[in-house]
PDB file of C-alpha atoms in Angstrom:
ATOM      1  CA  UNK A   8     -31.236 201.982 139.912  1.00 86.00           C
ATOM      2  CA  UNK A   9     -28.250 202.618 137.641  1.00 92.00           C
ATOM      3  CA  UNK A  10     -27.112 200.472 134.740  1.00 95.00           C
ATOM      4  CA  UNK A  11     -23.496 200.760 133.603  1.00 97.00           C
ATOM      5  CA  UNK A  12     -21.979 199.615 130.328  1.00 97.00           C
ATOM      6  CA  UNK A  13     -18.226 199.785 129.720  1.00 97.00           C
ATOM      7  CA  UNK A  14     -16.549 199.935 126.343  1.00 97.00           C
ATOM      8  CA  UNK A  15     -13.169 200.714 124.848  1.00 98.00           C
ATOM      9  CA  UNK A  16     -11.113 197.785 126.026  1.00 97.00           C
ATOM     10  CA  UNK A  17      -8.833 195.830 123.734  1.00 97.00           C
ATOM     11  CA  UNK A  18      -5.319 194.678 122.966  1.00 98.00           C
ATOM     12  CA  UNK A  19      -2.530 197.240 122.901  1.00 98.00           C
ATOM     13  CA  UNK A  20       1.257 197.166 122.963  1.00 98.00           C
ATOM     14  CA  UNK A  21       3.196 198.403 125.945  1.00 98.00           C
ATOM     15  CA  UNK A  22       3.496 202.176 125.814  1.00 98.00           C
ATOM     16  CA  UNK A  23       0.206 202.531 123.993  1.00 98.00           C
ATOM     17  CA  UNK A  24      -3.058 204.150 125.034  1.00 98.00           C
ATOM     18  CA  UNK A  25      -6.688 203.231 125.439  1.00 98.00           C
ATOM     19  CA  UNK A  26      -9.753 205.173 126.489  1.00 98.00           C
ATOM     20  CA  UNK A  27     -12.450 203.354 128.414  1.00 98.00           C
ATOM     21  CA  UNK A  28     -16.002 204.661 128.531  1.00 98.00           C
ATOM     22  CA  UNK A  29     -18.767 203.915 131.003  1.00 98.00           C
ATOM     23  CA  UNK A  30     -22.284 204.812 129.910  1.00 96.00           C
ATOM     24  CA  UNK A  31     -24.865 205.113 132.668  1.00 95.00           C
ATOM     25  CA  UNK A  32     -28.619 204.881 132.434  1.00 93.00           C
ATOM     26  CA  UNK A  33     -31.596 204.568 134.722  1.00 86.00           C
ATOM     27  CA  UNK A  34     -31.502 207.737 136.806  1.00 76.00           C
ATOM     28  CA  UNK A  35     -29.881 211.139 136.979  1.00 72.00           C
ATOM     29  CA  UNK A  36     -26.112 211.053 136.775  1.00 74.00           C
ATOM     30  CA  UNK A  37     -25.740 213.893 139.249  1.00 77.00           C
ATOM     31  CA  UNK A  38     -24.749 213.192 142.848  1.00 89.00           C
ATOM     32  CA  UNK A  39     -23.265 209.885 141.799  1.00 94.00           C
ATOM     33  CA  UNK A  40     -19.594 209.166 142.381  1.00 96.00           C
ATOM     34  CA  UNK A  41     -17.917 207.101 139.678  1.00 97.00           C
ATOM     35  CA  UNK A  42     -14.903 204.843 139.867  1.00 98.00           C
ATOM     36  CA  UNK A  43     -12.870 202.321 137.947  1.00 98.00           C
ATOM     37  CA  UNK A  44     -11.593 199.073 139.395  1.00 98.00           C
ATOM     38  CA  UNK A  45      -9.711 196.238 137.759  1.00 98.00           C
ATOM     39  CA  UNK A  46      -9.125 192.568 138.318  1.00 98.00           C
ATOM     40  CA  UNK A  47      -6.242 190.616 136.861  1.00 97.00           C
ATOM     41  CA  UNK A  48      -6.310 186.813 136.583  1.00 93.00           C
ATOM     42  CA  UNK A  49      -5.702 185.195 139.952  1.00 95.00           C
ATOM     43  CA  UNK A  50      -5.751 188.519 141.773  1.00 97.00           C
ATOM     44  CA  UNK A  51      -8.263 190.430 143.830  1.00 97.00           C
ATOM     45  CA  UNK A  52     -10.150 193.365 142.407  1.00 97.00           C
ATOM     46  CA  UNK A  53      -8.265 196.615 142.984  1.00 98.00           C
ATOM     47  CA  UNK A  54      -9.054 200.289 142.885  1.00 98.00           C
ATOM     48  CA  UNK A  55      -7.855 202.310 139.904  1.00 98.00           C
ATOM     49  CA  UNK A  56      -9.467 205.777 139.976  1.00 98.00           C
ATOM     50  CA  UNK A  57     -12.497 207.663 141.289  1.00 98.00           C
ATOM     51  CA  UNK A  58     -14.206 210.971 140.611  1.00 97.00           C
ATOM     52  CA  UNK A  59     -16.853 212.864 142.554  1.00 96.00           C
ATOM     53  CA  UNK A  60     -20.112 213.889 140.912  1.00 93.00           C
ATOM     54  CA  UNK A  61     -18.856 217.439 140.398  1.00 91.00           C
ATOM     55  CA  UNK A  62     -15.442 216.324 139.232  1.00 91.00           C
ATOM     56  CA  UNK A  63     -13.644 218.130 142.053  1.00 93.00           C
ATOM     57  CA  UNK A  64     -12.429 215.078 143.961  1.00 95.00           C
ATOM     58  CA  UNK A  65     -10.085 212.804 142.052  1.00 97.00           C
ATOM     59  CA  UNK A  66      -8.417 209.708 143.461  1.00 98.00           C
ATOM     60  CA  UNK A  67      -5.881 207.439 141.799  1.00 98.00           C
ATOM     61  CA  UNK A  68      -4.067 204.280 142.721  1.00 98.00           C
ATOM     62  CA  UNK A  69      -0.337 204.887 143.065  1.00 98.00           C
ATOM     63  CA  UNK A  70       0.338 202.408 140.289  1.00 98.00           C
ATOM     64  CA  UNK A  71      -1.532 204.527 137.705  1.00 98.00           C
ATOM     65  CA  UNK A  72      -0.811 208.088 138.848  1.00 98.00           C
ATOM     66  CA  UNK A  73       0.575 210.193 136.037  1.00 98.00           C
ATOM     67  CA  UNK A  74      -0.551 207.677 133.406  1.00 98.00           C
ATOM     68  CA  UNK A  75      -4.339 207.374 133.830  1.00 98.00           C
ATOM     69  CA  UNK A  76      -6.922 210.156 133.926  1.00 98.00           C
ATOM     70  CA  UNK A  77     -10.523 209.789 135.060  1.00 98.00           C
ATOM     71  CA  UNK A  78     -13.162 212.221 133.844  1.00 97.00           C
ATOM     72  CA  UNK A  79     -16.904 212.463 133.394  1.00 96.00           C
ATOM     73  CA  UNK A  80     -19.517 214.122 131.218  1.00 94.00           C
ATOM     74  CA  UNK A  81     -22.648 214.514 133.315  1.00 92.00           C
ATOM     75  CA  UNK A  82     -24.739 215.784 130.422  1.00 91.00           C
ATOM     76  CA  UNK A  83     -24.094 212.543 128.548  1.00 92.00           C
ATOM     77  CA  UNK A  84     -24.049 210.328 131.655  1.00 94.00           C
ATOM     78  CA  UNK A  85     -20.645 208.956 130.786  1.00 95.00           C
ATOM     79  CA  UNK A  86     -17.416 208.451 132.684  1.00 97.00           C
ATOM     80  CA  UNK A  87     -14.047 207.914 131.065  1.00 98.00           C
ATOM     81  CA  UNK A  88     -10.664 206.455 131.890  1.00 98.00           C
ATOM     82  CA  UNK A  89      -7.856 207.641 129.657  1.00 98.00           C
ATOM     83  CA  UNK A  90      -4.954 205.215 129.974  1.00 98.00           C
ATOM     84  CA  UNK A  91      -1.563 206.233 128.612  1.00 98.00           C
ATOM     85  CA  UNK A  92       1.828 204.567 128.682  1.00 98.00           C
ATOM     86  CA  UNK A  93       0.203 201.220 129.337  1.00 98.00           C
ATOM     87  CA  UNK A  94       2.257 198.432 130.868  1.00 98.00           C
ATOM     88  CA  UNK A  95       1.779 194.649 130.776  1.00 97.00           C
ATOM     89  CA  UNK A  96       0.873 194.765 134.462  1.00 97.00           C
ATOM     90  CA  UNK A  97      -2.167 196.886 133.559  1.00 98.00           C
ATOM     91  CA  UNK A  98      -3.685 193.814 131.906  1.00 98.00           C
ATOM     92  CA  UNK A  99      -7.002 193.128 133.625  1.00 98.00           C
ATOM     93  CA  UNK A 100     -10.760 193.300 133.327  1.00 98.00           C
ATOM     94  CA  UNK A 101     -11.735 196.884 134.058  1.00 98.00           C
ATOM     95  CA  UNK A 102     -15.000 197.588 135.843  1.00 98.00           C
ATOM     96  CA  UNK A 103     -16.936 200.809 136.108  1.00 98.00           C
ATOM     97  CA  UNK A 104     -18.733 201.476 139.397  1.00 98.00           C
ATOM     98  CA  UNK A 105     -21.204 204.061 140.661  1.00 97.00           C
ATOM     99  CA  UNK A 106     -22.425 205.018 144.108  1.00 95.00           C
ATOM    100  CA  UNK A 107     -24.344 207.579 146.119  1.00 91.00           C
ATOM    101  CA  UNK A 108     -22.361 207.359 149.352  1.00 91.00           C
ATOM    102  CA  UNK A 109     -19.439 209.578 148.443  1.00 91.00           C
ATOM    103  CA  UNK A 110     -16.202 209.250 146.525  1.00 95.00           C
ATOM    104  CA  UNK A 111     -13.932 206.519 147.786  1.00 96.00           C
ATOM    105  CA  UNK A 112     -11.173 204.089 146.926  1.00 97.00           C
ATOM    106  CA  UNK A 113     -13.159 201.321 148.603  1.00 97.00           C
ATOM    107  CA  UNK A 114     -15.447 199.145 146.516  1.00 96.00           C
ATOM    108  CA  UNK A 115     -17.877 199.050 149.484  1.00 96.00           C
ATOM    109  CA  UNK A 116     -19.011 202.587 148.566  1.00 95.00           C
ATOM    110  CA  UNK A 117     -20.248 201.550 145.134  1.00 96.00           C
ATOM    111  CA  UNK A 118     -23.584 199.867 144.625  1.00 94.00           C
ATOM    112  CA  UNK A 119     -23.721 199.612 140.850  1.00 96.00           C
ATOM    113  CA  UNK A 120     -21.250 197.816 138.619  1.00 97.00           C
ATOM    114  CA  UNK A 121     -20.761 197.259 134.930  1.00 98.00           C
ATOM    115  CA  UNK A 122     -19.998 193.936 133.305  1.00 97.00           C
ATOM    116  CA  UNK A 123     -16.344 194.782 132.705  1.00 97.00           C
ATOM    117  CA  UNK A 124     -14.156 195.282 129.667  1.00 98.00           C
ATOM    118  CA  UNK A 125     -10.906 193.420 128.978  1.00 98.00           C
ATOM    119  CA  UNK A 126      -7.670 195.346 128.613  1.00 98.00           C
ATOM    120  CA  UNK A 127      -4.632 193.388 127.467  1.00 98.00           C
ATOM    121  CA  UNK A 128      -1.199 194.975 127.188  1.00 98.00           C
ATOM    122  CA  UNK A 129       1.449 193.029 125.324  1.00 98.00           C
ATOM    123  CA  UNK A 130       5.159 193.467 125.978  1.00 94.00           C
TER     124      UNK A 130
END
């Protein structure tokens, strides 16, 4: 079992930056793929970024490529999402996810989810 707690969300102006953190607990962090998804009001949850347990595989949604960076610190059981040049359309609740079935853009590969953190980008 893995418990995930996100932090770092908030209100920022367009063009600004935020860094989200996802702290994991409950079992070893190794061999677990991590990902970030987001859900805007009235929209379905969508994939943002994913990273393999060794950090070799990195996946990004086209909408965030070049602006967002996913990383992880296995020693501290934490994953991060650095978000730069934020846009109003990035406004959403951001969820951290973890899974043991490989790194994927599909939410079906992730069995553990955090409670979400709100990111609001003003224009």
